[in-house]
Every structure is written in structure tokens, then in C-alpha cells.
Coordinates of C-alpha atoms in Angstrom, one line a residue:
M1 CA 0.0 0.0 0.0
E2 CA 1.3 3.4 -1.0
T3 CA -0.1 6.7 0.5
T4 CA 0.5 10.2 -0.8
S5 CA -0.8 13.7 0.0
S6 CA -2.5 15.9 -2.6
P7 CA -2.6 19.7 -2.7
T8 CA -6.3 20.6 -2.3
P9 CA -8.1 23.9 -2.6
P10 CA -9.8 25.0 0.6
S11 CA -13.3 24.8 -1.1
L12 CA -12.9 21.0 -1.5
H13 CA -12.0 20.7 2.2
S14 CA -9.4 18.1 2.9
L15 CA -8.9 15.4 0.3
K16 CA -7.2 12.5 2.1
T17 CA -5.5 9.7 0.2
L18 CA -6.4 6.5 2.0
E19 CA -4.7 3.9 -0.2
H20 CA -2.8 3.6 -3.5
F21 CA -3.1 0.3 -5.3
R22 CA -1.6 -1.1 -8.5
V23 CA -4.1 -3.4 -10.3
S24 CA -3.1 -5.7 -13.2
P25 CA -4.7 -8.5 -15.1
P26 CA -4.4 -11.9 -13.4
K27 CA -0.8 -13.0 -13.5
G28 CA 0.0 -15.1 -16.6
S29 CA -3.4 -14.4 -18.2
V30 CA -2.1 -12.2 -21.0
P31 CA 1.1 -12.8 -23.0
D32 CA 3.5 -10.0 -23.7
T33 CA 2.0 -8.1 -26.6
S34 CA 2.9 -5.1 -28.7
I35 CA 0.2 -3.4 -30.7
P36 CA 1.2 -0.8 -33.4
L37 CA -0.6 2.5 -33.7
T38 CA -2.7 2.9 -36.8
F39 CA -3.2 6.2 -38.7
F40 CA -6.4 6.6 -36.7
D41 CA -4.4 6.5 -33.4
I42 CA -1.5 8.7 -34.4
F43 CA -3.6 12.0 -34.5
W44 CA -4.3 11.6 -30.7
L45 CA -0.6 11.8 -29.9
L46 CA -1.2 15.6 -30.0
N47 CA -4.0 15.7 -27.4
S48 CA -4.1 12.6 -25.4
T49 CA -6.1 12.5 -22.1
V50 CA -9.8 11.9 -21.7
E51 CA -11.0 12.4 -18.1
R52 CA -14.5 11.1 -17.2
L53 CA -16.0 11.6 -13.7
F54 CA -18.9 9.4 -12.7
F55 CA -20.9 10.6 -9.6
F56 CA -22.9 8.0 -7.8
K57 CA -25.1 8.4 -4.7
F58 CA -23.7 6.3 -1.9
P59 CA -25.3 7.1 1.5
F60 CA -22.9 4.9 3.5
S61 CA -19.6 5.3 5.4
T62 CA -16.1 5.0 3.9
S63 CA -15.5 1.9 6.0
H64 CA -18.6 0.3 4.5
F65 CA -17.2 0.9 1.0
I66 CA -13.8 -0.5 1.9
S67 CA -15.2 -3.6 3.6
D68 CA -18.2 -4.4 1.4
H69 CA -17.4 -3.0 -2.1
L70 CA -13.7 -2.4 -2.6
P71 CA -12.7 -6.1 -2.9
I72 CA -15.1 -6.9 -5.7
F73 CA -14.4 -3.5 -7.3
K74 CA -10.7 -4.3 -7.5
S75 CA -11.1 -8.0 -8.5
S76 CA -13.6 -7.1 -11.2
L77 CA -11.1 -4.5 -12.5
S78 CA -8.4 -7.1 -12.7
L79 CA -10.6 -9.6 -14.5
T80 CA -11.8 -6.9 -17.0
L81 CA -8.2 -5.8 -17.7
Q82 CA -7.4 -9.3 -18.8
H83 CA -9.6 -8.6 -21.9
F84 CA -8.7 -5.0 -22.2
F85 CA -5.0 -5.4 -21.4
P86 CA -3.7 -2.5 -23.5
L87 CA -5.1 -0.1 -20.9
A88 CA -2.6 -1.6 -18.4
G89 CA 0.3 -1.2 -20.8
H90 CA 2.4 1.7 -22.0
L91 CA 2.9 3.8 -25.1
R92 CA 6.5 3.6 -26.3
P93 CA 8.5 4.0 -29.5
S94 CA 8.2 0.9 -31.7
S95 CA 11.0 -1.6 -31.2
S96 CA 10.7 -2.9 -34.8
S97 CA 9.8 0.2 -36.9
P98 CA 11.5 3.4 -38.0
D99 CA 11.8 6.5 -35.8
D100 CA 8.6 8.3 -34.7
H101 CA 6.6 5.0 -35.0
Y102 CA 4.8 4.0 -31.8
E103 CA 3.2 1.0 -30.2
I104 CA 1.2 0.0 -27.1
N105 CA 3.2 -2.6 -25.2
Y106 CA 1.9 -4.9 -22.5
S107 CA 4.2 -7.1 -20.4
D108 CA 3.0 -9.6 -17.8
G109 CA 2.7 -7.7 -14.5
D110 CA 2.0 -4.3 -16.0
S111 CA -0.6 -2.5 -13.9
I112 CA -2.7 0.7 -13.6
S113 CA -2.8 3.1 -10.7
L114 CA -6.0 3.0 -8.4
I115 CA -6.2 5.6 -5.7
L116 CA -8.8 5.7 -3.0
T117 CA -9.5 9.1 -1.3
E118 CA -11.9 10.6 1.1
T119 CA -13.3 14.1 1.2
Q120 CA -15.8 16.1 3.3
A121 CA -16.7 18.3 0.4
N122 CA -20.4 18.8 -0.7
F123 CA -21.2 15.9 -3.1
H124 CA -24.4 17.5 -4.3
E125 CA -22.7 20.8 -5.1
L126 CA -19.9 19.2 -7.1
S127 CA -22.2 16.9 -9.0
G128 CA -24.7 19.6 -9.9
D129 CA -25.5 21.3 -13.2
Q130 CA -24.8 24.8 -12.0
P131 CA -21.4 26.5 -12.8
R132 CA -18.7 24.8 -10.8
S133 CA -15.0 25.9 -10.8
F134 CA -12.6 23.4 -12.2
A135 CA -10.4 24.2 -9.1
N136 CA -12.9 22.3 -7.1
L137 CA -13.0 19.3 -9.4
R138 CA -9.3 19.0 -10.1
P139 CA -8.3 17.1 -7.0
L140 CA -10.8 14.4 -7.8
I141 CA -9.0 13.5 -11.0
P142 CA -6.1 11.0 -11.1
S143 CA -2.9 12.2 -12.7
L144 CA -1.9 10.5 -15.9
T145 CA 1.7 11.4 -16.7
I146 CA 1.5 12.4 -20.4
S147 CA 4.6 12.6 -22.6
N148 CA 4.0 14.1 -26.0
G149 CA 4.5 10.9 -28.1
A150 CA 5.7 13.0 -31.0
T151 CA 8.9 14.0 -29.2
S152 CA 9.4 11.9 -26.2
P153 CA 11.1 8.5 -26.1
T154 CA 9.8 7.8 -22.7
S155 CA 7.2 5.1 -21.9
T156 CA 3.8 6.6 -21.1
P157 CA 1.1 5.0 -18.9
L158 CA -2.4 4.8 -20.5
M159 CA -4.9 4.7 -17.7
A160 CA -5.3 5.8 -14.1
I161 CA -8.3 5.6 -11.8
Q162 CA -9.3 7.5 -8.6
V163 CA -12.2 6.6 -6.3
N164 CA -13.3 9.6 -4.2
I165 CA -15.5 8.8 -1.2
F166 CA -17.9 11.5 0.1
P167 CA -18.9 9.7 3.4
N168 CA -22.7 9.2 3.6
Q169 CA -23.2 11.2 0.4
G170 CA -21.7 9.6 -2.7
I171 CA -18.8 8.4 -4.7
C172 CA -16.9 10.0 -7.6
L173 CA -15.2 7.5 -9.9
A174 CA -12.7 9.4 -12.0
I175 CA -11.0 7.7 -14.9
S176 CA -8.1 9.2 -17.0
I177 CA -7.4 7.4 -20.3
N178 CA -4.9 8.3 -22.9
H179 CA -6.9 8.8 -26.2
V180 CA -4.1 7.0 -28.1
T181 CA -5.4 3.8 -26.6
G182 CA -8.9 4.0 -28.1
D183 CA -11.9 6.2 -28.9
G184 CA -15.0 6.6 -26.8
T185 CA -16.6 3.5 -28.3
S186 CA -13.6 1.4 -27.1
T187 CA -13.1 3.0 -23.7
M188 CA -16.8 2.9 -22.8
N189 CA -16.9 -0.7 -23.8
F190 CA -14.3 -1.3 -21.2
I191 CA -16.2 0.7 -18.6
H192 CA -19.5 -1.0 -19.3
S193 CA -17.8 -4.4 -19.1
W194 CA -16.0 -3.6 -15.9
A195 CA -19.3 -2.2 -14.3
S196 CA -21.3 -5.3 -15.4
T197 CA -18.6 -7.6 -14.0
C198 CA -18.5 -5.7 -10.7
F199 CA -22.3 -5.6 -10.5
S200 CA -22.6 -9.4 -11.0
S201 CA -19.9 -10.1 -8.3
S202 CA -18.9 -13.0 -10.5
S203 CA -15.5 -14.7 -11.0
F204 CA -15.6 -14.2 -14.7
T205 CA -15.8 -11.1 -16.9
V206 CA -19.2 -9.9 -18.2
L207 CA -18.2 -8.4 -21.6
A208 CA -20.4 -5.7 -23.1
T209 CA -18.8 -6.4 -26.5
P210 CA -15.7 -8.7 -26.8
P211 CA -12.8 -6.5 -27.8
L212 CA -10.7 -7.1 -30.9
F213 CA -7.1 -5.8 -31.3
V214 CA -6.3 -7.0 -34.9
R215 CA -4.7 -3.9 -36.5
S216 CA -4.7 -5.6 -40.0
M217 CA -8.5 -4.7 -40.0
V218 CA -7.5 -1.1 -40.7
V219 CA -6.5 -0.7 -44.3
D220 CA -4.3 2.3 -45.2
P221 CA -4.3 2.7 -49.1
N222 CA -3.5 6.4 -49.0
N223 CA -0.5 6.1 -46.6
L224 CA -2.3 8.2 -43.9
H225 CA 0.1 6.8 -41.3
E226 CA 3.0 8.8 -42.7
L227 CA 0.7 11.9 -43.4
N228 CA -0.5 12.0 -39.8
L229 CA 3.1 11.5 -38.5
K230 CA 4.1 14.5 -40.5
L231 CA 1.2 16.5 -39.1
I232 CA 2.0 15.8 -35.5
R233 CA 5.7 16.6 -36.1
S234 CA 4.5 20.1 -37.2
F235 CA 2.6 20.6 -33.9
T236 CA 5.0 19.4 -31.3
G237 CA 4.9 22.4 -29.0
S238 CA 2.7 23.2 -26.0
P239 CA -0.9 21.8 -26.1
D240 CA -2.0 25.5 -25.7
E241 CA -1.0 25.9 -29.4
Y242 CA -3.8 23.7 -30.5
S243 CA -6.3 24.4 -27.7
S244 CA -9.4 26.4 -28.7
N245 CA -9.9 27.4 -25.0
P246 CA -7.3 30.0 -24.2
Q247 CA -8.1 30.3 -20.5
S248 CA -6.1 28.8 -17.7
P249 CA -7.9 25.7 -16.4
D250 CA -8.4 27.3 -13.0
D251 CA -10.3 30.1 -14.6
V252 CA -12.8 27.6 -16.2
F253 CA -16.2 26.8 -14.9
F254 CA -18.2 23.7 -15.8
S255 CA -21.9 23.9 -16.4
T256 CA -24.5 21.4 -17.7
F257 CA -27.4 22.3 -20.0
T258 CA -30.2 19.8 -20.9
L259 CA -32.2 20.1 -24.0
K260 CA -35.5 18.3 -23.3
G261 CA -37.0 15.9 -25.8
V262 CA -39.9 18.2 -26.4
Y263 CA -37.6 20.9 -27.7
I264 CA -35.7 18.5 -29.9
E265 CA -38.8 17.3 -31.5
K266 CA -40.0 20.8 -32.0
L267 CA -36.8 21.7 -33.9
K268 CA -37.1 18.6 -36.0
S269 CA -40.7 19.4 -36.9
M270 CA -39.6 23.0 -37.9
I271 CA -37.0 21.6 -40.3
M272 CA -39.6 19.2 -41.8
A273 CA -42.0 22.2 -42.3
R274 CA -39.2 24.2 -43.9
Y275 CA -38.7 21.6 -46.6
E276 CA -42.4 20.7 -47.1
K277 CA -43.7 20.9 -50.6
D278 CA -47.0 19.6 -51.9
G279 CA -47.7 18.1 -48.5
K280 CA -44.5 16.2 -48.4
A281 CA -41.2 17.0 -46.7
V282 CA -37.9 15.9 -48.4
V283 CA -35.1 17.0 -46.1
P284 CA -31.7 16.8 -47.9
F285 CA -29.9 15.5 -44.8
H286 CA -30.6 13.0 -42.0
C287 CA -32.4 15.2 -39.4
T288 CA -31.5 13.4 -36.2
R289 CA -31.8 14.6 -32.6
F290 CA -28.0 14.8 -32.5
V291 CA -28.0 17.2 -35.4
V292 CA -30.8 19.5 -34.2
A293 CA -29.6 19.5 -30.5
C294 CA -26.0 20.2 -31.3
A295 CA -27.0 22.9 -33.8
Y296 CA -29.1 24.6 -31.1
I297 CA -26.1 24.6 -28.6
W298 CA -23.8 25.9 -31.4
T299 CA -26.3 28.7 -32.2
C300 CA -26.4 29.8 -28.6
L301 CA -22.6 29.8 -28.3
I302 CA -22.2 31.9 -31.5
R303 CA -24.8 34.4 -30.2
S304 CA -23.3 34.6 -26.8
R305 CA -19.8 35.6 -28.1
S306 CA -20.8 38.8 -29.9
W307 CA -18.6 38.0 -32.9
P308 CA -18.5 40.3 -36.0
E309 CA -21.2 39.4 -38.5
E310 CA -18.7 38.9 -41.3
R311 CA -17.0 36.2 -39.4
K312 CA -17.5 32.4 -40.0
A313 CA -18.1 30.0 -37.1
H314 CA -17.0 26.3 -37.2
L315 CA -18.1 23.1 -35.5
G316 CA -15.9 20.0 -35.7
F317 CA -16.9 16.5 -34.5
S318 CA -16.1 12.9 -35.1
V319 CA -18.1 9.9 -36.3
D320 CA -17.6 6.2 -35.7
A321 CA -15.8 5.0 -38.9
R322 CA -16.2 1.2 -38.1
P323 CA -19.4 0.7 -40.1
R324 CA -18.4 3.3 -42.7
L325 CA -15.2 1.6 -44.0
T326 CA -14.9 -0.9 -46.8
P327 CA -14.8 -3.6 -45.6
S328 CA -16.5 -2.5 -42.4
I329 CA -14.8 -3.1 -39.0
P330 CA -16.5 -5.0 -36.2
A331 CA -18.1 -2.9 -33.4
G332 CA -15.7 -4.6 -30.9
Y333 CA -12.5 -3.3 -32.6
F334 CA -10.5 -1.7 -29.7
G335 CA -8.6 1.4 -30.8
N336 CA -9.3 4.7 -32.5
C337 CA -11.5 4.5 -35.6
L338 CA -13.0 7.9 -36.1
G339 CA -13.8 10.0 -39.2
F340 CA -14.3 13.7 -38.9
C341 CA -16.8 16.4 -39.9
L342 CA -16.5 20.2 -40.1
A343 CA -19.5 22.5 -40.3
E344 CA -19.3 26.2 -41.2
V345 CA -21.9 28.9 -40.9
K346 CA -21.9 32.7 -41.3
V347 CA -22.3 34.6 -38.1
S348 CA -24.7 37.0 -39.8
D349 CA -27.0 34.1 -40.6
V350 CA -27.2 33.2 -36.9
V351 CA -27.4 36.5 -35.0
G352 CA -30.2 38.2 -37.0
D353 CA -33.6 39.3 -35.5
D354 CA -35.3 36.0 -36.4
N355 CA -34.2 33.7 -33.6
I356 CA -35.7 30.6 -35.1
D357 CA -34.3 31.1 -38.6
G358 CA -30.8 31.3 -37.2
V359 CA -31.2 28.0 -35.4
L360 CA -32.6 26.3 -38.6
K361 CA -29.7 27.5 -40.6
T362 CA -27.2 26.0 -38.2
I363 CA -29.2 22.7 -38.3
E364 CA -28.9 22.8 -42.1
S365 CA -25.2 23.5 -42.0
L366 CA -24.5 20.7 -39.5
G367 CA -26.8 18.2 -41.3
K368 CA -25.3 18.9 -44.7
A369 CA -21.7 18.7 -43.3
I370 CA -22.4 15.1 -42.3
E371 CA -23.8 14.3 -45.7
Y372 CA -20.8 15.9 -47.4
W373 CA -17.9 14.7 -45.3
V374 CA -19.2 11.2 -44.4
R375 CA -21.2 10.2 -47.4
E376 CA -19.7 12.1 -50.3
V377 CA -16.0 12.6 -49.3
G378 CA -15.8 9.4 -47.3
V379 CA -14.1 8.5 -44.1
L380 CA -10.6 7.9 -45.4
K381 CA -10.4 11.1 -47.3
N382 CA -11.8 13.2 -44.4
V383 CA -9.3 11.7 -42.1
E384 CA -6.6 12.9 -44.5
L385 CA -8.0 16.5 -44.9
L386 CA -9.8 17.5 -41.7
P387 CA -7.4 17.2 -38.8
R388 CA -5.0 19.7 -40.3
M389 CA -7.9 22.0 -41.3
F390 CA -9.3 21.9 -37.8
I391 CA -6.0 22.6 -36.1
E392 CA -5.4 25.5 -38.4
L393 CA -8.7 27.0 -37.3
V394 CA -7.8 26.9 -33.6
D395 CA -7.2 30.6 -33.3
K396 CA -10.8 31.2 -34.5
R397 CA -12.1 29.2 -31.4
P398 CA -14.1 26.5 -33.2
L399 CA -16.5 24.4 -31.2
S400 CA -15.9 20.7 -31.1
I401 CA -17.9 17.8 -29.6
A402 CA -16.7 15.2 -27.1
G403 CA -18.8 12.1 -26.3
S404 CA -21.9 10.6 -27.8
P405 CA -25.4 9.6 -26.6
R406 CA -24.5 6.2 -28.0
F407 CA -22.1 5.7 -25.1
R408 CA -24.9 5.3 -22.6
V409 CA -22.8 6.8 -19.8
Y410 CA -25.9 7.0 -17.5
E411 CA -26.4 3.2 -17.7
V412 CA -23.0 2.4 -16.0
D413 CA -23.8 0.6 -12.7
F414 CA -21.2 -1.0 -10.5
G415 CA -23.8 -2.1 -7.9
W416 CA -24.4 1.3 -6.3
G417 CA -27.1 2.5 -8.8
K418 CA -26.7 4.5 -12.0
P419 CA -24.7 7.8 -11.9
V420 CA -26.5 11.0 -11.0
K421 CA -23.9 12.9 -13.1
V422 CA -21.2 12.2 -15.6
E423 CA -18.6 14.9 -16.4
V424 CA -15.9 15.0 -19.1
T425 CA -13.4 17.4 -17.7
T426 CA -10.9 17.4 -20.5
I427 CA -13.1 19.8 -22.5
K428 CA -11.6 22.5 -20.3
E429 CA -8.5 22.4 -22.5
T430 CA -10.1 22.0 -25.9
G431 CA -13.1 24.3 -25.7
A432 CA -15.3 21.4 -26.7
M433 CA -18.8 20.6 -25.5
S434 CA -19.5 17.2 -24.1
I435 CA -22.7 15.4 -25.1
A436 CA -24.5 12.5 -23.5
E437 CA -28.0 11.2 -23.1
S438 CA -29.8 13.0 -20.3
G439 CA -29.6 11.4 -17.0
K440 CA -32.8 13.2 -15.9
E441 CA -35.0 13.8 -18.9
E442 CA -36.2 10.9 -21.0
G443 CA -35.5 11.6 -24.7
G444 CA -33.3 14.7 -23.8
L445 CA -29.7 15.4 -24.4
E446 CA -27.2 16.8 -21.9
F447 CA -24.4 19.2 -22.9
G448 CA -21.4 20.1 -20.7
L449 CA -19.5 23.3 -21.3
A450 CA -16.3 24.6 -19.7
F451 CA -15.6 28.3 -20.1
P452 CA -14.8 31.4 -18.0
K453 CA -17.8 32.3 -15.8
H454 CA -18.8 35.4 -17.8
E455 CA -19.0 33.2 -21.0
I456 CA -21.1 30.6 -19.2
D457 CA -23.5 33.3 -18.0
A458 CA -23.8 34.8 -21.5
F459 CA -24.4 31.3 -23.0
Q460 CA -27.1 30.6 -20.3
A461 CA -28.9 33.8 -21.3
C462 CA -29.0 32.8 -25.0
F463 CA -29.9 29.2 -24.2
T464 CA -32.9 30.2 -22.0
S465 CA -34.2 33.0 -24.2
G466 CA -34.0 30.7 -27.3
L467 CA -36.2 28.0 -25.7
K468 CA -38.9 30.6 -25.2
F469 CA -39.1 31.1 -29.0
L470 CA -39.4 27.3 -29.5
I471 CA -42.2 26.7 -27.0
P472 CA -43.6 30.1 -25.7

């Protein structure tokens, strides 16, 4: 057992480290393995960490958690890591490829850090939707030592976990994962599998989807591996150089906004009416709740920033490439497999006197961007073009999207009930918005933002006033 102390802001009271464990797959259960990075993985050498915080109600003492829940929590983690062993490994320069080629290496006995802490802070305040300073959330997050893979020869850990107990209030499970390991589909497959195994208290792993690590599934006819290596070599400076949120993390406030299902359906019906002709609506893009909800949030953000009307606003986001490749890749493929989309709209089209028309134009822009980049250009071509385009737009503060309603983050249950709040704190560095299914509103979508307090307040005003135009 290893114990350490952590610097903690007064507003979080004292955060006490109780124990520091190392958890590995069962000894001898996984052979030594090296997995090369694909061109999908390489891009994430630039901006690696994904931090997710799961807040669960837990009206019991710390000693109760340690005696009744911690043993199965740790053993289920070990069992699950046997199937998701790259998470216990390290990122390192490839031992069999040229310079600047990287691989994930797992050796028997490799482990991840699991820290158990206790805090007397207010659980309900930290897990709320209202603006919360990142300074109060920071101590809850495990450190994952990140070396920029583009320049550092050192070995980099890929996952760290911290369990924060709020006695008689709740638990915050914080997971830091290096994005190089896998995209949200992959990492949430791990989390769902771990939670199901823990919930069942069984001696075998309950897999959500069996993971696959066969890199030959990813075909690279356009030599995107070398193109992406060249890209990251040109951006080997500070992460601030490719961050679209210029604020210091401690100046950032997190706030959550939920768009109810009734508002989403209203927006969809407005789009249908816009394209109705002779009693029939033919919309030239797939008008999903993701499209209309993200477009509404994007509209509110543009309006809240008081940008010049001649300016253009951009929204970048990723799509799961597995079913869109030829041949398609199985859903269980563990790694990064993302295509990209970039939508653009004129600020003058969004900030006019007609509140509804501006929203509908952003919906059209977003929907048509998906049609163009995914269906017309294709995944392999947009992976070649869009990463550089998006990085070059950073100084224009584009909005990006982290997460997906498909990840079902509010269905994660370790045996303590489903989470009351899920937060993606790494959006503080990228200026992205996180998206998930609503944990409170059936059919709704939940958006997390991380900006300085005055920007959150300005967004809140636009968000609230816009809803009044949808349903007076």
C-alpha cells in the first residue's frame, strides 16, 4: 500500500488519500504483446487524455465501502483488464519500426494506478448542473503522466483511476485514459464491461462487446500513417498551441445544459416544415436529434460571443468509422476508428432578428456537413484532410464535440445504482462541449460546457431565451 498527499483547494476541504493500489490482469493471463498505432491512433498523440467523472449516490460510510465494495471493485477491474490489457500497458517507440513510430506494449505484471481518497466536500454541489469551478474538481481526477508521443522517447502510462468517497453522500469515480489507446466506443466498452462484472460479483468477466485488437483490419491505401506522423511533427509544441480554449484551467467553470426531448422534437418538426412541398417533406440530410440539438447549442454559443457578423463559425466533430469503412470493421474493434466532420456557418445568418431562422440555418449547416464529409467525401479522405484544417482553425475558437449519446454513460452501474452525473473534464483544454443522453430527462440530451464564468453566463442567457421562441 502506498499513500500520498495531494494539494487541495480549501473549497474542497481536505482530500485525504487512503490507499494507493496497483491493479493488473491476473498473473500469466495475457502474453507479452505489442500493438502498433494505426493512422487513426496517431492523431491523438497531439491531445491525449480523456477524463471522465462518474458521480454515484452512496449514503454509507467510507469503512462500509472499503469492507463491502472495494474487494469486488478491484477484482472485477483485474478480470476486465485481462480482456482490455492495452489499458494496463504503456505507449512507447516501436521496437521494430522506424523513428517516430509508436506502439502500445503490454508485459505480464503491468498495472494501472488505483487511488482511494476521502473528502468532506459537498457531493451534491460538485455533481450539480450549475457552474462549478474546475479548481474544485481538479483534486478528484487521477494524474496520468503524459509525454507528447511526437517528441518523447519515454514510456507513457495509458490509464489511471481514482475513487473519491464522500462519506454518507456519494462516490466520484474518475478515470483518466490516454486517447491514443482508443476512442469513446472502445473505452466505454471497457467501462461498461467492468461495471457489469462488478455488478454481477462473478468470478468471470461480463463483456459488453468482446474487444478485438487486430490492426490488420485497418487498411491504409493512402499512406495516412505517414501523413499523420508529418502532421504531428509540425505541432510538437505546447498543447496550448492547439487548444481552442485560451483560458487557464483554474479560470474555467463547468456547467451542464439539458435540451429536453420536447424541444428537440419541435426543432425537427420545424425543419420538416421548412422543406415541405405539396404536403411532403424531403429533407436533404438526415435530421437526427443529435443534429438539431448540437446545432441549437452551437447557435447559442455563437450568439453569446458577440462575434462580428462577417466572421464564420465552425463546429468540428467525429463519427464512428467502423461501419463506414470498406470492408467494415466490427463494433468490438478496440482502438481509435474515427472519421471527422466540419460544419461552417456565417455569423450573420445566426445572429439576426429572427431567432428561429438562425437555429434552422445551423441545423442545415450541420446536417449537410455530415452528408458531405461522411457520405460524399468518405471517411478515409476526411481523415486525410480535416485534422489539419481543424488545427489551423484553432485561433478562431471552433467548437468541437466530445462524447456521444450512444455511449450510454448513465447506464453504468457497479452495484451502487446508476450515476447522477457524468462529467468530461478534458473539455476544459479544448473548448469542446460534451454530449450524452440526459440522466434526468427521457429523450433529452445533456451538454457540458467549460468556459470562464462570464462566458457561461452569456451562454445561459442565450440558451434560456432561445427556448422561449421554440415553445412560448
